[in-house]
C-alpha cells in the first residue's frame, strides 16, 4: 500500500501556521499565545508517546497488554467525563458513573465490531482493537458528559415541579421523566448531527486518513460507515447507562429528590 511519508521538516512547515496564529494573538492582544504554545507542545508530546506505545503494542500483539492499554484509555476518558461536569455529582460518583458507563458501552461495541464485522486474526489484534476503541470512546465520552450535565442542571432548574409531582404520588421515574428525556436528547444530538453532516459537509478523519494511505475511496466509505454506526451505538448505550444511573443517584427509596448528593449543594 503506497502512501506519502512525512518527515520532521514537513511538520515544521505546518507548525508555521501555529506561529502565525501566535503572532496574530500578539498583534490583537488576544493573550492566547501562551495557551496555544503549551497546547501545541502537549499535543506533539502526547501523540509521539502514543506512537511509541502503539508501535510496541503492535509488535507484542498480546491480549493482556492490549487489555491493559484499553483499560487505561477508559480510565482517562472517565476522568474527562468527571472534569466536564459543572456542579454535577460529587467527584467520586461523577467518575464512577462516567467510567462504568464508558467501560460497558465501549467494551461491548468494540467486541461486537471485532468479532462480527472486522474479524482480525487474532481477534484482539491491537492494530484494530485500540483504534476502534479510541474512536468509540471519544464520542461516547462526549455523549455521557453532556447527558449527565443536562440531567443535573435539569434537576436543579425543575426542582419545584419534580418535588410537587412526588408529593402527589408520582414515582421517581415518572417525576424525572421530562429531564431524563432532555438529558438523553442532549447526549445523542452530537452523533445525530455528525451522521447527518458526514460526507456532505465534511470528510471524517478515518475516511480521509485511509484515502491518503492509498485505500480505494469506496472501501474507505464502508469503513467510515461502520465506524459511524458503532459510535452511534456506543454513545446511546453509554448515555442511557449513565443517565439512568444518575437518575437512581438523584432519588432515594422514599421517592425524594436528593440534590444534596450533587457537588456544591
Short mmCIF file of N, CA and C in Angstrom, two decimals, residues 195-262:
data_model
loop_
_atom_site.label_atom_id
_atom_site.label_comp_id
_atom_site.label_asym_id
_atom_site.label_seq_id
_atom_site.Cartn_x
_atom_site.Cartn_y
_atom_site.Cartn_z
N UNK A 195 -23.91 12.22 11.91
CA UNK A 195 -24.44 11.31 10.90
C UNK A 195 -25.06 12.08 9.74
N UNK A 196 -25.76 13.16 10.07
CA UNK A 196 -26.44 13.94 9.03
C UNK A 196 -25.45 14.71 8.15
N UNK A 197 -24.33 15.16 8.74
CA UNK A 197 -23.41 16.03 8.01
C UNK A 197 -22.27 15.28 7.34
N UNK A 198 -22.01 14.05 7.75
CA UNK A 198 -20.87 13.30 7.22
C UNK A 198 -21.02 13.07 5.72
N UNK A 199 -19.97 13.39 5.01
CA UNK A 199 -19.97 13.20 3.56
C UNK A 199 -20.37 14.45 2.81
N UNK A 200 -21.49 15.05 3.20
CA UNK A 200 -21.98 16.23 2.50
C UNK A 200 -21.23 17.49 2.95
N UNK A 201 -21.03 17.60 4.27
CA UNK A 201 -20.36 18.79 4.82
C UNK A 201 -18.89 18.52 5.09
N UNK A 202 -18.56 17.33 5.57
CA UNK A 202 -17.18 17.03 5.94
C UNK A 202 -16.81 15.61 5.57
N UNK A 203 -15.51 15.40 5.33
CA UNK A 203 -14.97 14.06 5.17
C UNK A 203 -14.32 13.69 6.50
N UNK A 204 -14.84 12.68 7.19
CA UNK A 204 -14.34 12.34 8.53
C UNK A 204 -12.88 11.93 8.51
N UNK A 205 -12.27 12.00 9.69
CA UNK A 205 -10.84 11.74 9.81
C UNK A 205 -10.42 10.36 9.36
N UNK A 206 -11.17 9.35 9.75
CA UNK A 206 -10.77 7.99 9.38
C UNK A 206 -10.82 7.78 7.87
N UNK A 207 -11.88 8.25 7.25
CA UNK A 207 -12.01 8.11 5.80
C UNK A 207 -10.91 8.87 5.08
N UNK A 208 -10.63 10.09 5.52
CA UNK A 208 -9.56 10.89 4.93
C UNK A 208 -8.22 10.20 5.08
N UNK A 209 -7.95 9.68 6.28
CA UNK A 209 -6.68 9.00 6.53
C UNK A 209 -6.51 7.78 5.64
N UNK A 210 -7.57 7.00 5.47
CA UNK A 210 -7.46 5.82 4.62
C UNK A 210 -7.23 6.19 3.16
N UNK A 211 -7.91 7.23 2.71
CA UNK A 211 -7.71 7.66 1.32
C UNK A 211 -6.28 8.13 1.11
N UNK A 212 -5.76 8.91 2.07
CA UNK A 212 -4.37 9.37 1.97
C UNK A 212 -3.39 8.20 2.03
N UNK A 213 -3.78 7.12 2.71
CA UNK A 213 -2.91 5.94 2.81
C UNK A 213 -3.01 5.03 1.59
N UNK A 214 -3.90 5.36 0.64
CA UNK A 214 -3.97 4.59 -0.59
C UNK A 214 -5.15 3.65 -0.71
N UNK A 215 -6.07 3.66 0.27
CA UNK A 215 -7.24 2.78 0.20
C UNK A 215 -8.22 3.32 -0.83
N UNK A 216 -8.89 2.42 -1.54
CA UNK A 216 -9.88 2.84 -2.53
C UNK A 216 -11.00 3.62 -1.84
N UNK A 217 -11.48 4.70 -2.45
CA UNK A 217 -12.50 5.54 -1.81
C UNK A 217 -13.73 4.78 -1.33
N UNK A 218 -14.26 3.85 -2.13
CA UNK A 218 -15.46 3.13 -1.72
C UNK A 218 -15.20 2.23 -0.52
N UNK A 219 -14.01 1.67 -0.44
CA UNK A 219 -13.67 0.85 0.73
C UNK A 219 -13.53 1.75 1.96
N UNK A 220 -12.96 2.94 1.77
CA UNK A 220 -12.86 3.89 2.88
C UNK A 220 -14.24 4.33 3.35
N UNK A 221 -15.16 4.50 2.40
CA UNK A 221 -16.54 4.86 2.75
C UNK A 221 -17.17 3.78 3.62
N UNK A 222 -16.97 2.53 3.26
CA UNK A 222 -17.56 1.42 4.03
C UNK A 222 -17.02 1.40 5.45
N UNK A 223 -15.72 1.62 5.59
CA UNK A 223 -15.13 1.65 6.93
C UNK A 223 -15.68 2.82 7.74
N UNK A 224 -15.84 3.97 7.08
CA UNK A 224 -16.35 5.13 7.80
C UNK A 224 -17.80 4.92 8.24
N UNK A 225 -18.60 4.31 7.41
CA UNK A 225 -19.97 4.00 7.79
C UNK A 225 -20.00 3.05 8.98
N UNK A 226 -19.15 2.04 8.93
CA UNK A 226 -19.05 1.10 10.06
C UNK A 226 -18.74 1.84 11.35
N UNK A 227 -17.75 2.73 11.29
CA UNK A 227 -17.35 3.47 12.48
C UNK A 227 -18.48 4.36 12.98
N UNK A 228 -19.15 5.05 12.09
CA UNK A 228 -20.25 5.94 12.50
C UNK A 228 -21.37 5.16 13.17
N UNK A 229 -21.69 3.99 12.64
CA UNK A 229 -22.75 3.17 13.25
C UNK A 229 -22.31 2.66 14.62
N UNK A 230 -21.04 2.26 14.74
CA UNK A 230 -20.53 1.80 16.03
C UNK A 230 -20.54 2.93 17.05
N UNK A 231 -20.14 4.12 16.61
CA UNK A 231 -20.13 5.28 17.52
C UNK A 231 -21.55 5.60 17.99
N UNK A 232 -22.51 5.54 17.07
CA UNK A 232 -23.90 5.81 17.45
C UNK A 232 -24.39 4.81 18.48
N UNK A 233 -24.07 3.53 18.26
CA UNK A 233 -24.47 2.51 19.22
C UNK A 233 -23.80 2.68 20.56
N UNK A 234 -22.49 2.94 20.55
CA UNK A 234 -21.76 3.13 21.80
C UNK A 234 -22.23 4.34 22.57
N UNK A 235 -22.45 5.44 21.86
CA UNK A 235 -22.92 6.66 22.53
C UNK A 235 -24.28 6.45 23.17
N UNK A 236 -25.17 5.77 22.46
CA UNK A 236 -26.50 5.52 23.00
C UNK A 236 -26.44 4.63 24.24
N UNK A 237 -25.70 3.52 24.16
CA UNK A 237 -25.57 2.63 25.31
C UNK A 237 -24.98 3.35 26.51
N UNK A 238 -23.89 4.09 26.28
CA UNK A 238 -23.23 4.79 27.37
C UNK A 238 -24.10 5.87 27.98
N UNK A 239 -24.78 6.65 27.14
CA UNK A 239 -25.62 7.74 27.64
C UNK A 239 -26.79 7.19 28.44
N UNK A 240 -27.44 6.15 27.94
CA UNK A 240 -28.57 5.56 28.66
C UNK A 240 -28.11 5.02 30.02
N UNK A 241 -26.99 4.30 30.03
CA UNK A 241 -26.49 3.75 31.30
C UNK A 241 -26.14 4.85 32.28
N UNK A 242 -25.45 5.89 31.82
CA UNK A 242 -25.03 6.97 32.72
C UNK A 242 -26.22 7.77 33.23
N UNK A 243 -27.16 8.11 32.34
CA UNK A 243 -28.30 8.94 32.75
C UNK A 243 -29.20 8.19 33.72
N UNK A 244 -29.46 6.92 33.48
CA UNK A 244 -30.32 6.17 34.40
C UNK A 244 -29.63 5.89 35.73
N UNK A 245 -28.31 5.71 35.70
CA UNK A 245 -27.58 5.59 36.96
C UNK A 245 -27.62 6.92 37.72
N UNK A 246 -27.45 8.03 37.00
CA UNK A 246 -27.57 9.34 37.62
C UNK A 246 -28.95 9.58 38.19
N UNK A 247 -29.98 9.13 37.46
CA UNK A 247 -31.35 9.25 37.94
C UNK A 247 -31.54 8.49 39.25
N UNK A 248 -30.98 7.30 39.32
CA UNK A 248 -31.05 6.50 40.55
C UNK A 248 -30.37 7.23 41.70
N UNK A 249 -29.24 7.88 41.40
CA UNK A 249 -28.50 8.59 42.44
C UNK A 249 -29.24 9.84 42.91
N UNK A 250 -30.02 10.46 42.05
CA UNK A 250 -30.72 11.70 42.38
C UNK A 250 -32.00 11.48 43.19
N UNK A 251 -32.41 10.23 43.34
CA UNK A 251 -33.59 9.91 44.14
C UNK A 251 -33.24 8.82 45.14
N UNK A 252 -34.13 8.58 46.09
CA UNK A 252 -33.89 7.50 47.05
C UNK A 252 -35.11 6.60 47.14
N UNK A 253 -35.04 5.61 48.02
CA UNK A 253 -36.12 4.62 48.13
C UNK A 253 -37.41 5.20 48.68
N UNK A 254 -37.33 6.40 49.25
CA UNK A 254 -38.52 7.06 49.78
C UNK A 254 -39.08 8.09 48.79
N UNK A 255 -38.67 7.97 47.53
CA UNK A 255 -39.16 8.85 46.45
C UNK A 255 -38.92 10.31 46.76
N UNK A 256 -37.70 10.62 47.19
CA UNK A 256 -37.33 12.01 47.46
C UNK A 256 -36.26 12.44 46.47
N UNK A 257 -36.29 13.72 46.10
CA UNK A 257 -35.26 14.27 45.24
C UNK A 257 -34.05 14.61 46.10
N UNK A 258 -32.87 14.07 45.75
CA UNK A 258 -31.68 14.23 46.60
C UNK A 258 -30.63 15.10 45.91
N UNK A 259 -30.93 16.40 45.83
CA UNK A 259 -29.96 17.33 45.26
C UNK A 259 -28.76 17.51 46.18
N UNK A 260 -28.87 17.09 47.45
CA UNK A 260 -27.74 17.18 48.37
C UNK A 260 -26.59 16.26 47.94
N UNK A 261 -26.87 15.34 47.03
CA UNK A 261 -25.82 14.44 46.53
C UNK A 261 -25.02 15.05 45.38
N UNK A 262 -25.38 16.25 44.98
CA UNK A 262 -24.64 16.95 43.94
C UNK A 262 -23.56 17.82 44.57
#
